[in-house]
XYZ file of C-alpha atoms in Angstrom:
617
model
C 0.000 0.000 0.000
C 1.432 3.372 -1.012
C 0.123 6.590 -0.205
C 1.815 9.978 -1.046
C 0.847 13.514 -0.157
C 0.054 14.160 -4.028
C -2.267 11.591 -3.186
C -3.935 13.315 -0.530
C -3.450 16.553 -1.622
C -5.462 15.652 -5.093
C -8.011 13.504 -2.566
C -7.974 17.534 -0.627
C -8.751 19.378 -3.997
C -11.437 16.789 -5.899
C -13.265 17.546 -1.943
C -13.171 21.258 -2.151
C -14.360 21.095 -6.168
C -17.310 18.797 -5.550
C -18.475 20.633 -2.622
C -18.699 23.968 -4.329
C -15.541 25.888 -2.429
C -14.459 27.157 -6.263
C -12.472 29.885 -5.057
C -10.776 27.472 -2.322
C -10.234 25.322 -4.832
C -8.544 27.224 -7.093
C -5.945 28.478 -5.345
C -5.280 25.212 -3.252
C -4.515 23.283 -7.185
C -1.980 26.285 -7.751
C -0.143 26.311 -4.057
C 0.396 22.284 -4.025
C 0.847 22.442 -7.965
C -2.199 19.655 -7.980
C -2.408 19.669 -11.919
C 1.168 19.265 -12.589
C 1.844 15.581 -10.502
C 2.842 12.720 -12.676
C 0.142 10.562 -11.910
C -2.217 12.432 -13.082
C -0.805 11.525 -16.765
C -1.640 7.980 -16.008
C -4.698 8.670 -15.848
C -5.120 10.820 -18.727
C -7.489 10.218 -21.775
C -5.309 8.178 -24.228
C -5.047 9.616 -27.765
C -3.600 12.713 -26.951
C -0.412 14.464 -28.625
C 2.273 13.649 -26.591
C 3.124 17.228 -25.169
C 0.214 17.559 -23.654
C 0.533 13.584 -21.744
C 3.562 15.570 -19.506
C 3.279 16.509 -16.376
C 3.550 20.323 -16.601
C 1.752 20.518 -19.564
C -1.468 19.062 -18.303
C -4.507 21.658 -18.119
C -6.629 22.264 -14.820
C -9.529 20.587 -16.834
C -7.157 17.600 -17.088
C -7.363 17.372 -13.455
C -11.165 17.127 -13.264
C -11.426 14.080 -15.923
C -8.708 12.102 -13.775
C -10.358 8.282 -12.831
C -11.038 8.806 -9.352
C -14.742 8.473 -8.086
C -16.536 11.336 -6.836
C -16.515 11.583 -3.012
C -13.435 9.727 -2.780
C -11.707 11.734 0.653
C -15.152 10.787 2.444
C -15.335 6.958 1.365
C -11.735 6.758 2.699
C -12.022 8.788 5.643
C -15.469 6.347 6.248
C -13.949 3.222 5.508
C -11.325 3.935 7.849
C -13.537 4.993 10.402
C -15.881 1.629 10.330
C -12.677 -0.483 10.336
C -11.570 1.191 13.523
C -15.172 0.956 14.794
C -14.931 -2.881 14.237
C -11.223 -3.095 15.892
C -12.333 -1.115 18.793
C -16.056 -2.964 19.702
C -14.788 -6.839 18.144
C -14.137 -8.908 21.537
C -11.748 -11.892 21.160
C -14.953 -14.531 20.913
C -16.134 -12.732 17.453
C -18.782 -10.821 19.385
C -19.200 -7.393 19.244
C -20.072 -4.771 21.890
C -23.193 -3.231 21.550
C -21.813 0.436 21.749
C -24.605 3.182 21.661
C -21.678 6.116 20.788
C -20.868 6.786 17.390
C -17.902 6.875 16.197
C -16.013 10.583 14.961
C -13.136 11.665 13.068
C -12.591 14.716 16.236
C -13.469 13.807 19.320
C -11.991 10.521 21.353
C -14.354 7.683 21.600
C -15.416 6.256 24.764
C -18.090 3.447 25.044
C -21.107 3.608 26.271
C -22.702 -0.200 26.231
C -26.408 0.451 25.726
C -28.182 -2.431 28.148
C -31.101 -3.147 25.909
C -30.445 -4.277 22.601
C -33.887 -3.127 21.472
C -33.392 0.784 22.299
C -29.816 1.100 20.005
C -30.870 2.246 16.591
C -27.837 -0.148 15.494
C -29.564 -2.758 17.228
C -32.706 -4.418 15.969
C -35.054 -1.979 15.757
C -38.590 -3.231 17.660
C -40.601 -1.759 14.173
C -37.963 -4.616 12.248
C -40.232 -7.388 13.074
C -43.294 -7.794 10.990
C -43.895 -11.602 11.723
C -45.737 -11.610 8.077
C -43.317 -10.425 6.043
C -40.510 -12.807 4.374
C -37.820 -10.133 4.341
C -38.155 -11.370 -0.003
C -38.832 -8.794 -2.897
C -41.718 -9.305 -5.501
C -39.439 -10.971 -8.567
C -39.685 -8.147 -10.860
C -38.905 -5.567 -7.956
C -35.886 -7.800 -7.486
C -34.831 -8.481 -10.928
C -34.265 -4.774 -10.717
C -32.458 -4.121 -8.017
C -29.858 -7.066 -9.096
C -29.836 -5.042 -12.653
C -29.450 -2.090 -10.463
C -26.461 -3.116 -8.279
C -24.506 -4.640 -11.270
C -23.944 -1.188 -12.254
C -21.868 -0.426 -9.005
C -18.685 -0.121 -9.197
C -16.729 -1.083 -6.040
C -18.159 -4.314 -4.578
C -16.630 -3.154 -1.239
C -18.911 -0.557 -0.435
C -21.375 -3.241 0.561
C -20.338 -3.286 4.398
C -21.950 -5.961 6.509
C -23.991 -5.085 9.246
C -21.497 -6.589 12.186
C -23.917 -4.581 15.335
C -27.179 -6.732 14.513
C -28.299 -8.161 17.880
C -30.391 -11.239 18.094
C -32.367 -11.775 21.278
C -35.367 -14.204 20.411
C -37.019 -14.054 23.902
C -37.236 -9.832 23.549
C -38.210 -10.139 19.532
C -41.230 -12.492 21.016
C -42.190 -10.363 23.487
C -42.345 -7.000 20.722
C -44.805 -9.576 19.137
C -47.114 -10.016 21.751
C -47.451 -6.750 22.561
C -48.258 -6.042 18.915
C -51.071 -8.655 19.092
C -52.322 -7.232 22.289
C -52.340 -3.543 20.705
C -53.784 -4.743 16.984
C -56.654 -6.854 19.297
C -57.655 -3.789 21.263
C -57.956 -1.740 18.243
C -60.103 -4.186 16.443
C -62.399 -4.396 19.921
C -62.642 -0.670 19.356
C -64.313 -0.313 16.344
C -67.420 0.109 15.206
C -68.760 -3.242 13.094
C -71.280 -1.621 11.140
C -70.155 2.132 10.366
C -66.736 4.565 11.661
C -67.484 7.702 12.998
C -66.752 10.819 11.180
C -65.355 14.441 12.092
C -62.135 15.259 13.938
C -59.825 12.622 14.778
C -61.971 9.947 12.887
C -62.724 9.325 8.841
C -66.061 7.650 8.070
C -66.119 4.320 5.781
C -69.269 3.143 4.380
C -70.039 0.993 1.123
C -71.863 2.770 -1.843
C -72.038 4.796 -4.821
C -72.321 8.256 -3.639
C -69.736 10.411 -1.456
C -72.197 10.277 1.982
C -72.988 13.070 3.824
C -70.183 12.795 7.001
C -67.955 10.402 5.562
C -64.717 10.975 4.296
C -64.064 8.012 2.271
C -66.784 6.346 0.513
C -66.877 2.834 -1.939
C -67.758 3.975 -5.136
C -69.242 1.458 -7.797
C -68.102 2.386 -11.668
C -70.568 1.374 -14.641
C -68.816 -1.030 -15.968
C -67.093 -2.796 -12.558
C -68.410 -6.385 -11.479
C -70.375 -6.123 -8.198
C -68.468 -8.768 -6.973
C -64.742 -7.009 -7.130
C -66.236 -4.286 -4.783
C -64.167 -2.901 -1.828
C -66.236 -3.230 1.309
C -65.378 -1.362 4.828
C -63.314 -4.521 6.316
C -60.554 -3.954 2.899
C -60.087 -0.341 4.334
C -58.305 1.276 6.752
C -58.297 4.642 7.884
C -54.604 6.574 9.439
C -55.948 9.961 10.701
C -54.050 10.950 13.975
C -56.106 12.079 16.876
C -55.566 15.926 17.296
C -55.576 17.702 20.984
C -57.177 20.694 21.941
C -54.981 23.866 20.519
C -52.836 21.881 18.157
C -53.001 22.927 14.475
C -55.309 20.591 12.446
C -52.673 17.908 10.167
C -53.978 19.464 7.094
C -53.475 17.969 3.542
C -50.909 14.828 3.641
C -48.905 15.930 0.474
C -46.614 12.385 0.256
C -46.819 8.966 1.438
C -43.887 6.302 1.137
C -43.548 2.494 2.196
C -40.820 1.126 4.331
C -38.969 -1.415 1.462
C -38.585 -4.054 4.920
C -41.402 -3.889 6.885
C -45.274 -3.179 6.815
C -44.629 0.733 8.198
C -46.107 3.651 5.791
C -44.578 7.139 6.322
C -46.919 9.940 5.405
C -45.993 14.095 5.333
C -48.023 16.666 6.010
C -49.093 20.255 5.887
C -48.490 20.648 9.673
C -44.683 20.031 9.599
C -44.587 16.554 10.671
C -43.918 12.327 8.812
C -46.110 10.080 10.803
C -45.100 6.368 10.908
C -48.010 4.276 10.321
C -47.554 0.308 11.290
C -50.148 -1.291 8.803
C -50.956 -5.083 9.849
C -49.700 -7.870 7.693
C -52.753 -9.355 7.101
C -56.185 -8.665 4.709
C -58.259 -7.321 7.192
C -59.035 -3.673 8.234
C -58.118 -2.090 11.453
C -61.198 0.380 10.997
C -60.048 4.266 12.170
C -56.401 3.862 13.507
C -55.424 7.433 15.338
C -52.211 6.498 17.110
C -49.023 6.725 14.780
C -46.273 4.426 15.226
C -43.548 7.739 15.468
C -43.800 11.060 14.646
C -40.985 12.989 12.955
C -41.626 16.492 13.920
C -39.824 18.085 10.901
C -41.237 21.538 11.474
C -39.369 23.437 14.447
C -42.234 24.483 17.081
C -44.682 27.603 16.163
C -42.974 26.797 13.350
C -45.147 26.693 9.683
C -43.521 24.182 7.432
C -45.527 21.833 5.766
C -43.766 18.863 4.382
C -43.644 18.145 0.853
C -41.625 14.991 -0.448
C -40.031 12.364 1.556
C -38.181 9.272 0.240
C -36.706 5.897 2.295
C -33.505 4.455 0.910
C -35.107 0.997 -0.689
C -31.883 -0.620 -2.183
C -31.347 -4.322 -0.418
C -27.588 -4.526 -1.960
C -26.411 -1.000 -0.719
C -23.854 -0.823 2.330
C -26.587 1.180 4.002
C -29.433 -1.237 5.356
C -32.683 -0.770 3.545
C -35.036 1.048 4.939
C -33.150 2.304 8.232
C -33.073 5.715 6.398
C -35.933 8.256 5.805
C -35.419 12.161 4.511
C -37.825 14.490 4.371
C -38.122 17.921 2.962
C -40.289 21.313 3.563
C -41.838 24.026 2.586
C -39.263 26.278 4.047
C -36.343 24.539 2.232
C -34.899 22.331 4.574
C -34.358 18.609 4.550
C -33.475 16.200 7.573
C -32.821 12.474 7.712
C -34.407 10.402 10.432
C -33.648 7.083 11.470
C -36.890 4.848 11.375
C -37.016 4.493 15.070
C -37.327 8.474 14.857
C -34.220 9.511 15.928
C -32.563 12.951 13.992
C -29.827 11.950 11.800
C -29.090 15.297 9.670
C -30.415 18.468 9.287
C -29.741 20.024 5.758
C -30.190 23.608 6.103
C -29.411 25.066 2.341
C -31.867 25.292 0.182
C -34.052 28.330 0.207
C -37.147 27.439 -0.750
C -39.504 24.690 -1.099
C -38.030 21.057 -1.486
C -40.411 19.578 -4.418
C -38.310 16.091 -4.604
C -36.318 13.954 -2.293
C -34.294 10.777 -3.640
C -31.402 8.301 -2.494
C -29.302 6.930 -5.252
C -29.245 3.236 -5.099
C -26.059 2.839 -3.093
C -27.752 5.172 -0.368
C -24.267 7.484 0.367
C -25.732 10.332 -1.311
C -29.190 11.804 -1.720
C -30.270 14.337 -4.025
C -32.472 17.204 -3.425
C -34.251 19.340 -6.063
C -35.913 22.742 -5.004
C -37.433 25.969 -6.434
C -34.883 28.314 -5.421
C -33.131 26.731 -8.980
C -30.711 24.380 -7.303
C -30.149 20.696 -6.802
C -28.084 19.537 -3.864
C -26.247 16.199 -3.510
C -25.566 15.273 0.166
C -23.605 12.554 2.005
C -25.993 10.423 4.167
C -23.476 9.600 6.541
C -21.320 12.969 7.299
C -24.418 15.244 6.812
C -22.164 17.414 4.343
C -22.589 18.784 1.409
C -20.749 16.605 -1.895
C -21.892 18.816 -4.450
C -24.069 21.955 -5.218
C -26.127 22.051 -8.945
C -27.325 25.722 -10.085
C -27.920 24.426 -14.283
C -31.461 25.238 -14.428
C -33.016 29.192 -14.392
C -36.693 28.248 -12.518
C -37.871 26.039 -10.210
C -36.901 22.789 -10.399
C -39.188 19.878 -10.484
C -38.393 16.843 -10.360
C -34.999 14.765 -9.813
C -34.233 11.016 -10.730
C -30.996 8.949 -10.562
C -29.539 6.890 -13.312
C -27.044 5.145 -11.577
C -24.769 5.977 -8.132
C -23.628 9.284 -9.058
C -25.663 10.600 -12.483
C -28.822 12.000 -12.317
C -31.370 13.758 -14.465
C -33.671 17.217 -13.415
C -36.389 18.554 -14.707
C -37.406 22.653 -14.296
C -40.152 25.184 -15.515
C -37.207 26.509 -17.267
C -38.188 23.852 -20.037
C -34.783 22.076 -19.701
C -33.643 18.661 -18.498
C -30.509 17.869 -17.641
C -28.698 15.179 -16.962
C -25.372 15.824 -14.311
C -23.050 13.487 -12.719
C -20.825 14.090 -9.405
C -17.842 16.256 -9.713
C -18.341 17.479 -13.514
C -19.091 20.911 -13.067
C -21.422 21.461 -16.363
C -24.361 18.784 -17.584
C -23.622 15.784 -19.458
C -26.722 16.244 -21.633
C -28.746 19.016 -22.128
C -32.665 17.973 -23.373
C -34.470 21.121 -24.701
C -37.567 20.048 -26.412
C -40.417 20.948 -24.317
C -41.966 24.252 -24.580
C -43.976 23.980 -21.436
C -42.729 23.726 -17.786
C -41.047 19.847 -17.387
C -43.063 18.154 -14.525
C -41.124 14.740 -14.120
C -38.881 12.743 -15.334
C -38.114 8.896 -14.724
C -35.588 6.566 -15.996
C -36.426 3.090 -17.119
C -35.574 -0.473 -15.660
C -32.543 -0.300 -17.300
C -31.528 3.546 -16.957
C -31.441 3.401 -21.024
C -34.413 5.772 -21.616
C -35.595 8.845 -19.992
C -39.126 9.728 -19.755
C -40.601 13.215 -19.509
C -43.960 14.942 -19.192
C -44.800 18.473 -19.588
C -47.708 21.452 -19.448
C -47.039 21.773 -23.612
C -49.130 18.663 -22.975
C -46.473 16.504 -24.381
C -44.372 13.000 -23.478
C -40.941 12.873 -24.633
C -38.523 9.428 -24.590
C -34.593 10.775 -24.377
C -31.818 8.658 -25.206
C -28.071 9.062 -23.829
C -26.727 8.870 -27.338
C -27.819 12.367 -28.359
C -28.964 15.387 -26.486
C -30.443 16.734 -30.000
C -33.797 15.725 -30.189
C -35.990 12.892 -28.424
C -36.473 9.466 -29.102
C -40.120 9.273 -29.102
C -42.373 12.584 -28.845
C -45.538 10.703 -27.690
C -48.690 12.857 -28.183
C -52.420 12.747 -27.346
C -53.145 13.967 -24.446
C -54.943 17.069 -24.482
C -53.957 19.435 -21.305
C -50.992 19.550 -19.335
C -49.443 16.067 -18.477
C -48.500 16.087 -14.688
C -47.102 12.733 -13.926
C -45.598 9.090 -15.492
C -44.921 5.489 -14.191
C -42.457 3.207 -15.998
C -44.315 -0.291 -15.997
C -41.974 -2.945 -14.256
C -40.201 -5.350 -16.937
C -42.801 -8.432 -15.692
C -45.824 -6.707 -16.783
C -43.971 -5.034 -20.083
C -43.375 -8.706 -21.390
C -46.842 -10.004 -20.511
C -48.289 -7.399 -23.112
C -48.129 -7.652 -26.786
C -50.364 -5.122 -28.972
C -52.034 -6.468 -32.190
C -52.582 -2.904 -33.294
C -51.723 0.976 -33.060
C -53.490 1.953 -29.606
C -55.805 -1.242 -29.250
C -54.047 -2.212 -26.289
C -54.997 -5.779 -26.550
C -53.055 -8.330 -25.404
C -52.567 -11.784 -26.336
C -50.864 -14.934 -24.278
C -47.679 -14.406 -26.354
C -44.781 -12.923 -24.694
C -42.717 -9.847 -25.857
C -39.164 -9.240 -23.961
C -38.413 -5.267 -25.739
C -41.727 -3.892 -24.626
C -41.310 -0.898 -22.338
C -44.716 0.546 -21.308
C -45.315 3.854 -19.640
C -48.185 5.382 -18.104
C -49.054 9.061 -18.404
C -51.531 11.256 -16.625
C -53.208 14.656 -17.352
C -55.266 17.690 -16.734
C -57.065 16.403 -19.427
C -58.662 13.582 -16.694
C -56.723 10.696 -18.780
C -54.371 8.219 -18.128
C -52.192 6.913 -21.587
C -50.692 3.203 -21.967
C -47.807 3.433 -24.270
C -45.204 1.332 -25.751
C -42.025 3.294 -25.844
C -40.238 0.927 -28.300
C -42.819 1.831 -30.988
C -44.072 5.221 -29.734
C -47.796 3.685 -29.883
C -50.207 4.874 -27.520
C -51.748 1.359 -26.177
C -54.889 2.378 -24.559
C -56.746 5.271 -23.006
C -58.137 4.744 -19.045
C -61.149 7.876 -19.036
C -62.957 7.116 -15.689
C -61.557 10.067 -14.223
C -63.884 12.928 -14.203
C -60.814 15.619 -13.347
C -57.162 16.230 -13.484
C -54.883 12.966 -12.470
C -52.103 13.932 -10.246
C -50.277 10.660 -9.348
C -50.184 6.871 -10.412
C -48.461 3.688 -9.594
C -47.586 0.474 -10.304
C -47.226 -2.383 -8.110
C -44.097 -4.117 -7.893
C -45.083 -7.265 -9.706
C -47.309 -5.421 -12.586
C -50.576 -6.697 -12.203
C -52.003 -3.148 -10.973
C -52.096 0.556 -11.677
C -53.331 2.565 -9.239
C -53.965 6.438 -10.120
C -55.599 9.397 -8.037
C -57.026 12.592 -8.943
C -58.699 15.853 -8.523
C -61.612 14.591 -8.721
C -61.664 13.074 -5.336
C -61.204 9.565 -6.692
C -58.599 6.898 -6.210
C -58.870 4.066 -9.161
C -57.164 0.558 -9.566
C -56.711 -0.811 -12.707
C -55.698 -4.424 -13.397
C -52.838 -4.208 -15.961
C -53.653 -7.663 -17.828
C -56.382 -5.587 -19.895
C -56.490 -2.540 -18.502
C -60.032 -2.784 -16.570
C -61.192 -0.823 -13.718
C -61.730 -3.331 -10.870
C -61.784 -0.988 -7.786
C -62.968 2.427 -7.145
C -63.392 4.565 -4.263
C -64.248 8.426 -3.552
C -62.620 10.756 -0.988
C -63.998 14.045 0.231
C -60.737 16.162 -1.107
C -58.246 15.593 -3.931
C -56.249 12.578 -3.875
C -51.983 14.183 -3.497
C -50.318 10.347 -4.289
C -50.997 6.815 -3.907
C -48.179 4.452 -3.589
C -48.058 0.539 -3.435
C -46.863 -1.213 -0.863
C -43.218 -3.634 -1.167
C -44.965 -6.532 -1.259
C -48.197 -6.051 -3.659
C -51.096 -6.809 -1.683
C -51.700 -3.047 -0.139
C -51.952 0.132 -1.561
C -52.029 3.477 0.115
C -53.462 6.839 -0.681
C -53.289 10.742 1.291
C -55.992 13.107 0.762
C -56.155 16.913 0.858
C -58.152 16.118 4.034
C -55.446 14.934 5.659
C -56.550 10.899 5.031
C -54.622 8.659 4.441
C -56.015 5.057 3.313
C -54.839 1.373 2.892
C -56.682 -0.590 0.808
C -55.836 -4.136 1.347
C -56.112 -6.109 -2.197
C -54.764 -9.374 -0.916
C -58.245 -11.723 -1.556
C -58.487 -9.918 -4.731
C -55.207 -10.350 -6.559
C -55.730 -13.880 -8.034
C -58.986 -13.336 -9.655
């Protein structure tokens, strides 16, 4: 092992470049001479003249194209930190010592051995055991995170979790009080109707919204009697309010945990509620206690939160699902341990955080705002890798192709498409006229998808930056959000003609399929290796704002303005379940493993539908 102080000084530089210190960074390369070291020519794009392969000759943008990953000081500086972690806490019998103290590059450790396993968040955490859930993911969900991961590029970054503590006779007492809890919350509710008003949503089978009920069973035309959603498929999350709080508001985003049956849900009164949903088909009725609360907004504080996202990736060296982030009206964006416990704050953005996502890895997460900029930060140190400022308006949306490229999306009709420690975009797609209001790569991060307000769909290609792929159009109004289609339900569909959308029990392996929806109250099937549109789902009576697929295909679900949450079964496209809200419908989202989907109102609902008796039919 060799390590010089070019080394380190180049390690010192790439640090203050990626994190935005331009000035700092500057005149550090000039002082230790960064751009003139030999190894940098070694690393060098081969091809050039030969004057410009030595040492002094080599240009500061040389420096920025040498082959060393993004972020590399902090991997180093982490790596060495776990590996002194494991020396220090390792006892000569191969067990470890269940140390509640982090570890920190300045200050001196000194242990603190927490007592009970359960209450150290690097312990197992009591919300870890969800007796009906196999720990598996749905094939296609898996297919895609193995397609994902193969993409990585170091496979030591996937760091065991050494601190796991397994203590059977606590885990089975966790379970018994969750029986007890789930028993006395079933005693509690009403068999025949719920309760309305504050605190309580009522739940009542029908056709019409009625009178004090804020979600109702609604019955389409065409939809079989028999596939009807009665009041034990549905439960209601609406937390119990005191006297003098501020009312929850409209939930604006709702996520699932990828490990266990626990729905996070953000709201206009500053605050992600935990939700544990039970494993099995039957409702709970009106739950009002929350499993944690995340109070994101400071107190007397107004900042409503608007995107949250948990780190899903089983094969990154950050445990799935032990990681939630959640950002604001106000601009600011924490990360929370699932047991609740503040991780970061993020205090830089200046405005409102529209999107929230962890690249697959989970080291980094990307923010995207409307003060213009997009922010990449380090999960683990808190800091800031590298500050964005490409687009001139609001950006919109945010999506990762791999580790450390990602596109955006602004009203400044631009998308581009940036990667950690470059310092201008990779790609710049212009094509829209209208604002761009997400974007979302495919399965296999070939093809970008984009919808817009000039009522368009575009399919972008990383081979050219000229013009799109496909410019899919139809709809008639603005087109406000897309799903890709996992690759199981893209092969099980094969078209016979332009737009029929029928399908046939042949199998086709190049079919990508993408749903659209609009202001135009439509949702659009297409096939993005033709550019045909598939089919047209109309039951909407009013703009859709958000869809989803489940993991293994077999359902879209899709919300709108119209108060209505539909779920469509992807084999022919047929509405088999319908239900009506008081308010507008802000996102629906499926749950890891298929057999629940959720959905926040305006109202400040939020609803699990559980499809499990319904799936195989």
């Amino acid at each position: 092992m060799s390590i010089t102080s070019d080394d380190v000084n180049y390690l010192v530089y790439r640090y203050l470049l990626e994190s935005g210190f331009t000035h700092s960074s500057f005149a550090f390369a000039n002082e230790a001479a960064v751009h003139t070291r030999d190894y940098l020519r070694h690393h060098h794009a081969a091809g050039q003249p030969p004057a410009q392969l030595l040492p002094s000759m080599l240009a500061p943008d040389a420096v920025k194209s040498a082959r060393v990953q993004p972020g590399a000081l902090i991997a180093f500086l982490q790596k060495g930190l776990l590996y002194q972690e494991v020396e220090t806490h390792t006892l000569e019998d191969g067990s470890s010592k269940r140390c509640s103290v982090p570890f920190s590059l300045t200050h001196p450790h000194e242990c603190i051995i927490d007592k009970d396993p359960l209450s150290s968040s690097s312990a197992s955490d009591p919300m870890d055991e969800d007796p009906s859930f196999s720990g598996t993911v749905p094939t296609s969900a898996a297919a895609l995170a193995a397609s994902s991961s193969s993409t990585a590029n170091n496979d030591d970054s996937k760091i065991p979790n050494n601190t796991a503590v397994n203590n059977k006779s606590a885990k089975r007492d966790k379970r018994d009080a969750k029986k007890s809890e789930r028993t006395e919350r079933r005693s509690r509710k009403d068999a025949t109707s719920l309760i309305g008003g504050s605190g309580s949503v009522g739940v009542s089978s029908g056709s019409g919204a009625g009178g004090s009920s804020s979600m109702d069973v609604s019955v389409s035309n065409e939809e079989d009697e028999s596939n009807l959603a009665t009041a034990s498929e549905v439960t209601i999350y609406r937390p119990s309010i005191a006297a003098g709080d501020p009312p929850v508001g409209a939930v604006y985003c709702i996520g699932w945990n990828p490990r266990v049956m626990l729905l996070a849900a953000g709201s206009q009164d500053g605050k992600v509620r935990l939700w544990r949903v039970a494993g099995d088909s039957s409702s709970e009725g009106v739950v009002s206690e929350c499993t944690v609360t995340l109070e994101h907004a400071n107190e007397g504080e107004e900042n409503g939160v608007t995107s949250l996202d948990w780190h899903v990736c089983p094969f990154a060296y950050i445990p799935q699902g032990t990681l939630i982030a959640s950002g604001s009206v106000n601009g600011s964006v924490k990360i929370w341990q699932k047991s609740g416990e503040l991780k970061h704050t993020l205090a830089r953005h200046t405005s409102t955080v529209f999107t929230l996502k962890f690249n697959r890895k989970g080291d980094l997460l990307g923010s995207a705002s409307a003060d213009s900029t997009v922010m990449i930060w380090d999960t683990v140190s808190g800091d800031l890798r590298q500050q964005f400022q490409c687009h001139e308006g609001a950006v919109l949306d945010l999506d990762w192709k791999d580790d450390i490229t990602f596109a955006t999306s602004s009203s400044d009709k631009h998308i581009y498409v940036c990667r950690m420690g470059m310092l201008e975009p990779m790609r710049t797609y212009a094509g829209h006229s209208g604002d761009v209001n997400a974007i979302a790569w495919d399965a296999s991060a070939q093809l970008l998808a984009s919808c817009s307000d000039d009522h368009s769909v575009k399919i972008w290609t990383m081979d050219t930056d000229s013009s799109p792929l496909f410019n899919l159009s139809g709809h008639r109004l603005e087109v406000f959000c897309l799903r890709w289609a996992p690759l199981v339900v893209s092969s099980a569909l094969n078209t016979t003609g332009a737009g029929a959308g029928t399908t046939t029990g042949s199998s086709t392996t190049n079919n990508r399929i993408l749903a659209t929806g609009s202001f135009d109250s439509t949702i659009r099937i297409w096939d993005t290796t033709t550019g045909r549109c598939l089919q047209v789902l109309e039951k909407h009576t009013s703009q859709v704002s958000t869809l989803s697929f489940s993991a293994d295909g077999a359902f879209l679900a899709s919300g709108g303005f119209d108060n209505v949450f539909n779920v469509w079964r992807c084999r022919d496209w047929s509405l088999v379940k319908s239900f009506r809200g008081l308010e507008s419908v802000f996102e629906v989202c499926w749950g890891v493993k298929g057999d629940k989907v959720s959905v926040c109102f305006n109202d400040g609902v939020v609803a699990v539908v559980h499809l499990a008796s319904f799936r195989d039919r």
